[in-house]
Coordinates of N, CA and C in Angstrom, one line a residue:
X1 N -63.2 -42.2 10.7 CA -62.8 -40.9 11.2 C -61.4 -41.0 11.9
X2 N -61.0 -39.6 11.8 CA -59.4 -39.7 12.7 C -59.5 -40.6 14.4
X3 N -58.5 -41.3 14.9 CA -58.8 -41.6 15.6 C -57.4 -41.5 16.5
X4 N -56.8 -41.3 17.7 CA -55.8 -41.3 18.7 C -55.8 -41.5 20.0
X5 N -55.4 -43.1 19.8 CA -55.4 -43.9 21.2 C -54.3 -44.1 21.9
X6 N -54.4 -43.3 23.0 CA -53.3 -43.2 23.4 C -52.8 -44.4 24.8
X7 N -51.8 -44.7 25.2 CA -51.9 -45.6 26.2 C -50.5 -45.7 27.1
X8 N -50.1 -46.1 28.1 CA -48.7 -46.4 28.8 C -48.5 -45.5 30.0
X9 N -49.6 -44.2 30.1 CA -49.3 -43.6 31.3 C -49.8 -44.5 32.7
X10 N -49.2 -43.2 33.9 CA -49.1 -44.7 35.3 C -48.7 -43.6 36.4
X11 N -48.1 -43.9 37.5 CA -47.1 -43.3 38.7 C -46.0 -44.2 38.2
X12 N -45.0 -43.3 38.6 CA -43.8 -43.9 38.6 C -43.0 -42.6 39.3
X13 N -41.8 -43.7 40.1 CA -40.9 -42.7 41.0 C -40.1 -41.8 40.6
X14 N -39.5 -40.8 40.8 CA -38.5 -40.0 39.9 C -37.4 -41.1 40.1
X15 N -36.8 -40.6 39.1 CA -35.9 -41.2 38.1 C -36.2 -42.4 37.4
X16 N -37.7 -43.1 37.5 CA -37.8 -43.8 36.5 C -38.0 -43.9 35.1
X17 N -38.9 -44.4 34.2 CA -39.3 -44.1 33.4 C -40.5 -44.8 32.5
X18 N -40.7 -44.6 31.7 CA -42.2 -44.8 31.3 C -42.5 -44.7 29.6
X19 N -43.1 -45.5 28.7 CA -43.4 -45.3 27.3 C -44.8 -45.0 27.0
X20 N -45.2 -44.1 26.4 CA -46.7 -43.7 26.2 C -46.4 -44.2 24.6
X21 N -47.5 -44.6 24.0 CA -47.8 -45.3 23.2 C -49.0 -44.4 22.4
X22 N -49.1 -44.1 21.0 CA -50.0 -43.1 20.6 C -50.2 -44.4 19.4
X23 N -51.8 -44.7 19.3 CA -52.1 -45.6 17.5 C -53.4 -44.5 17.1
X24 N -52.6 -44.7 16.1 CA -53.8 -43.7 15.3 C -54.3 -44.5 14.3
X25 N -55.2 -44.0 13.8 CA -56.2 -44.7 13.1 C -56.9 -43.8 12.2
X26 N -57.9 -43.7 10.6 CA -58.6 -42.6 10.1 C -57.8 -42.4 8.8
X27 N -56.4 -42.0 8.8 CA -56.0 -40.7 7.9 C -54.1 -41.7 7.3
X28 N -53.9 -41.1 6.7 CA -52.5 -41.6 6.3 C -51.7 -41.3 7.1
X29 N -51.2 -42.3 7.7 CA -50.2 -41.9 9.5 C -49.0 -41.0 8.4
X30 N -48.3 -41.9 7.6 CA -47.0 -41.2 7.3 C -46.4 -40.0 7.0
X31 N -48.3 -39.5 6.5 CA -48.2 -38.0 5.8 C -48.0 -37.2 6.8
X32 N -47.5 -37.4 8.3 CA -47.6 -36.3 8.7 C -47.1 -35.9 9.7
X33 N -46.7 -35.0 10.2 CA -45.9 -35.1 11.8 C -47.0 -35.2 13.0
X34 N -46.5 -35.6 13.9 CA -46.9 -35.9 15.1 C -46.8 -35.4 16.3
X35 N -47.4 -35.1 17.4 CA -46.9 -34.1 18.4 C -47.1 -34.8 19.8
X36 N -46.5 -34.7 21.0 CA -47.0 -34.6 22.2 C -46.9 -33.8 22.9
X37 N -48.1 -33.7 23.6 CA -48.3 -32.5 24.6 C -48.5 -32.8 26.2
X38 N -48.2 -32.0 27.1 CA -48.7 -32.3 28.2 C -49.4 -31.1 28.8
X39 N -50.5 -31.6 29.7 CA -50.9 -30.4 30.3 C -50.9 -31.1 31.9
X40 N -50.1 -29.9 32.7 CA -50.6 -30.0 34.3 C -51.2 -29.1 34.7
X41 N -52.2 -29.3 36.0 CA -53.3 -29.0 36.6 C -52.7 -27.1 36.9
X42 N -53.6 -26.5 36.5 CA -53.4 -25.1 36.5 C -52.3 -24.5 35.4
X43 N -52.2 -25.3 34.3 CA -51.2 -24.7 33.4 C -51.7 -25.1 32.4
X44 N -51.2 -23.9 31.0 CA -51.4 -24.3 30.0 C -50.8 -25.4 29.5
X45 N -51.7 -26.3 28.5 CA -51.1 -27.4 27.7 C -49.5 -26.4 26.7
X46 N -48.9 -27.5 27.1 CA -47.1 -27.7 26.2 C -46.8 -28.6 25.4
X47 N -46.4 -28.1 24.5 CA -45.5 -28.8 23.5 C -44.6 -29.5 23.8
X48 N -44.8 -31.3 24.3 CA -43.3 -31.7 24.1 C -42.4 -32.1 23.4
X49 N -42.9 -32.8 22.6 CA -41.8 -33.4 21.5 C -42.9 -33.5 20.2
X50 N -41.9 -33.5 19.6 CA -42.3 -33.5 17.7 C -41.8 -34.7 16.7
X51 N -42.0 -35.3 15.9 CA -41.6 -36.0 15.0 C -42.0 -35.8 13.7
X52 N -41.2 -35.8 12.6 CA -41.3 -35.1 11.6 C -41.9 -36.7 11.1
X53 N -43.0 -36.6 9.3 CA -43.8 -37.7 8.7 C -42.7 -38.8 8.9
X54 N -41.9 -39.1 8.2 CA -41.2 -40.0 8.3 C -39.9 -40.2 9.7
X55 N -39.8 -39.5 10.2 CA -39.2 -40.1 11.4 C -37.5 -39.4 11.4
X56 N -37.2 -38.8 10.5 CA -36.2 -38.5 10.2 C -35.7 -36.5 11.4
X57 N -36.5 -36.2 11.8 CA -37.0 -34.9 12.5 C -37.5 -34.8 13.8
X58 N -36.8 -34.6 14.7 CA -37.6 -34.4 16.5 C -37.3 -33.1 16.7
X59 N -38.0 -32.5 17.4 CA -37.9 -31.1 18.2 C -38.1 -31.7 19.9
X60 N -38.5 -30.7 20.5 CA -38.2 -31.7 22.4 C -38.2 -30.1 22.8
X61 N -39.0 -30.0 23.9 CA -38.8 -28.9 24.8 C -37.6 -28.6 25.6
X62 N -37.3 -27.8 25.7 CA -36.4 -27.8 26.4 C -35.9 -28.5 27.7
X63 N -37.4 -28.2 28.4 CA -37.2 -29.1 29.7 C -37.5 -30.2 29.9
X64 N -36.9 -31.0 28.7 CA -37.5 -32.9 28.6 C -35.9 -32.9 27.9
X65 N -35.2 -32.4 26.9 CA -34.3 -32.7 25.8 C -33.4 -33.5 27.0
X66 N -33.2 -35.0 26.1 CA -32.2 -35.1 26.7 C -32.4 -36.6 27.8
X67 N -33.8 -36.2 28.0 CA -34.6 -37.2 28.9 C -35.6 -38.2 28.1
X68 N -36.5 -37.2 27.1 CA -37.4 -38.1 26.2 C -36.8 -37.9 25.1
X69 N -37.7 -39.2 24.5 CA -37.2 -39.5 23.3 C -38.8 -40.1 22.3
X70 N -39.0 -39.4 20.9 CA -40.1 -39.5 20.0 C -39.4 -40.4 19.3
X71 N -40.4 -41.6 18.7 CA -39.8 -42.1 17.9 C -41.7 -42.4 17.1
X72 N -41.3 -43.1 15.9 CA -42.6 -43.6 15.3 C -42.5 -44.9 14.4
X73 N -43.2 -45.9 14.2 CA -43.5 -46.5 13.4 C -44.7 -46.5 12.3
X74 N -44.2 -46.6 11.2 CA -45.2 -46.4 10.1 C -46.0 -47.6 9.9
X75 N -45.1 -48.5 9.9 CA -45.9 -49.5 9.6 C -46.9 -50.1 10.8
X76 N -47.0 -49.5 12.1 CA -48.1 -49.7 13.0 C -49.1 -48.6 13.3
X77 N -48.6 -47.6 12.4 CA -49.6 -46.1 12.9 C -49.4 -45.6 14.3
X78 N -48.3 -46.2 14.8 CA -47.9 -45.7 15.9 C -46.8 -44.6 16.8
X79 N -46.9 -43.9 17.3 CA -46.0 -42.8 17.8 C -45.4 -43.7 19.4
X80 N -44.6 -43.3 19.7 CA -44.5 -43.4 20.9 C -43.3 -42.3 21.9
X81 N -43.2 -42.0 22.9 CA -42.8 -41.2 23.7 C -41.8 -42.2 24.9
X82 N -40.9 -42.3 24.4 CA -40.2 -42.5 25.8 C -39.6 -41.4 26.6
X83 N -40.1 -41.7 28.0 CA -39.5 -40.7 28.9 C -38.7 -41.3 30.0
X84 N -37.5 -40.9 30.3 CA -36.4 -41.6 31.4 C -36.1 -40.5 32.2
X85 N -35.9 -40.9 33.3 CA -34.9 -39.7 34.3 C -36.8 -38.8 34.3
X86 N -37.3 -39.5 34.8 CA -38.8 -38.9 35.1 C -38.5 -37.9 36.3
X87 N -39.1 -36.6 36.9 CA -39.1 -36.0 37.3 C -40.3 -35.6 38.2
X88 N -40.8 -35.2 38.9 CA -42.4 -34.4 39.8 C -42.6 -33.6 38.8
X89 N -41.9 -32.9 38.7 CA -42.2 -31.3 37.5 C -42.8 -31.9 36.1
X90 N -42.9 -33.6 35.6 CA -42.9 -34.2 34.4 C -44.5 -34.4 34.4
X91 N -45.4 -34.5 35.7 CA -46.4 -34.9 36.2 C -47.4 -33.9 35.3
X92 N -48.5 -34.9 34.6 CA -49.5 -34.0 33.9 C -50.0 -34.9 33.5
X93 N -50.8 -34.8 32.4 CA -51.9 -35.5 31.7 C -51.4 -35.3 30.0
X94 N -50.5 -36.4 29.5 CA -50.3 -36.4 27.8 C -51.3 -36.6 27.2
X95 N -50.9 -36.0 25.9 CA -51.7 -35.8 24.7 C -51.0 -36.2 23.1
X96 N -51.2 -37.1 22.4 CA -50.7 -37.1 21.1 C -51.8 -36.1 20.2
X97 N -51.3 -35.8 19.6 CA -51.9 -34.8 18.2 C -51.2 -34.8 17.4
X98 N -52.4 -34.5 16.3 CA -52.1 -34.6 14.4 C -52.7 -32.9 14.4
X99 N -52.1 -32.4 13.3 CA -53.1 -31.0 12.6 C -52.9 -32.0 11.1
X100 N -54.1 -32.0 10.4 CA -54.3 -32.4 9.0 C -54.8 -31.2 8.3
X101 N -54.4 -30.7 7.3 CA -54.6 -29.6 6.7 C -56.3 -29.8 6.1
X102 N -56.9 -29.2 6.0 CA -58.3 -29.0 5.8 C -59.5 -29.8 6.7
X103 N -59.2 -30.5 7.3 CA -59.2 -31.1 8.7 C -59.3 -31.0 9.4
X104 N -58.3 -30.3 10.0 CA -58.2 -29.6 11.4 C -57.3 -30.6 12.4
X105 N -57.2 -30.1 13.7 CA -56.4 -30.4 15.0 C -57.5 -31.6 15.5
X106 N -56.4 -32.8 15.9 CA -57.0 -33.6 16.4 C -56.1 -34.0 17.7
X107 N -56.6 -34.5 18.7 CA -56.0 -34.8 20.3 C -56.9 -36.4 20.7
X108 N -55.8 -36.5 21.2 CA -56.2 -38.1 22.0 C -56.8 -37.9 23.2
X109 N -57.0 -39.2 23.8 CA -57.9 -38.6 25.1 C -57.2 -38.5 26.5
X110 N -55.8 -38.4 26.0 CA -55.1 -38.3 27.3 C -54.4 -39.5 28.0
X111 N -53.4 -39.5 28.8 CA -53.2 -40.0 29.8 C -52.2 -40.1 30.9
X112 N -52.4 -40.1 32.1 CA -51.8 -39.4 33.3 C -50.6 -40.2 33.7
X113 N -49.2 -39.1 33.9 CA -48.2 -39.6 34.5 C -48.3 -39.3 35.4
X114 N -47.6 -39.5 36.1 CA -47.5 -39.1 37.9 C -45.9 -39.6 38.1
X115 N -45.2 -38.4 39.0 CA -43.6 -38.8 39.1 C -43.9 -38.6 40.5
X116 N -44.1 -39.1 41.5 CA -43.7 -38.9 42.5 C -43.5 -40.3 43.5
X117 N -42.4 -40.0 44.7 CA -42.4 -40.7 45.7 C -43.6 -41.4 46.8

């Protein structure tokens, strides 16, 4: 079955920075784009960054561009998210996700940054 394990969240002070690590498992990684999301406490989950199948395609929210960075490897089924120039406002709980067509939306189980002093 699909599987997305996510890992590398922590506290860290503003302006540092931090790599979340997404391995997936289940399905053909390359076939497909990749997402991260974050949700903070009393807000809807957001769209951060995007990576097109092969790696060649990012999208980035506005209020990250510039700071994170999506990259992927195919040959380890892996996504990862670097984020620099960390912020308080960055603080939430990430999520890697796949949509696979006939399949459906799949989500990892999360894990918490924290930017604060």
């Amino acid at each position: 079955q699909v599987q997305l394990v996510e890992s590398g969240g922590g506290l860290v002070q503003p302006g540092g920075s931090l790599r979340l690590s997404c391995a997936a498992s289940g399905f053909t990684f390359s076939f497909y784009d990749m997402k991260y999301y974050r949700q903070a406490p009393g807000k809807e989950r957001e769209l951060v960054a995007r990576i097109s199948s092969f790696g060649v395609g990012m999208d980035y929210a506005e209020s990250v561009k510039g700071r994170f960075t999506i990259t992927r490897d195919n040959t380890k089924n892996t996504v990862y998210l670097q984020m620099n120039n960390l912020k308080p406002e960055d603080s939430a709980v990430y999520y890697c996700s796949i949509v696979i067509p006939l399949r459906g939306i799949y989500w990892g189980q999360g894990t918490q940054v924290t930017v604060s002093s």
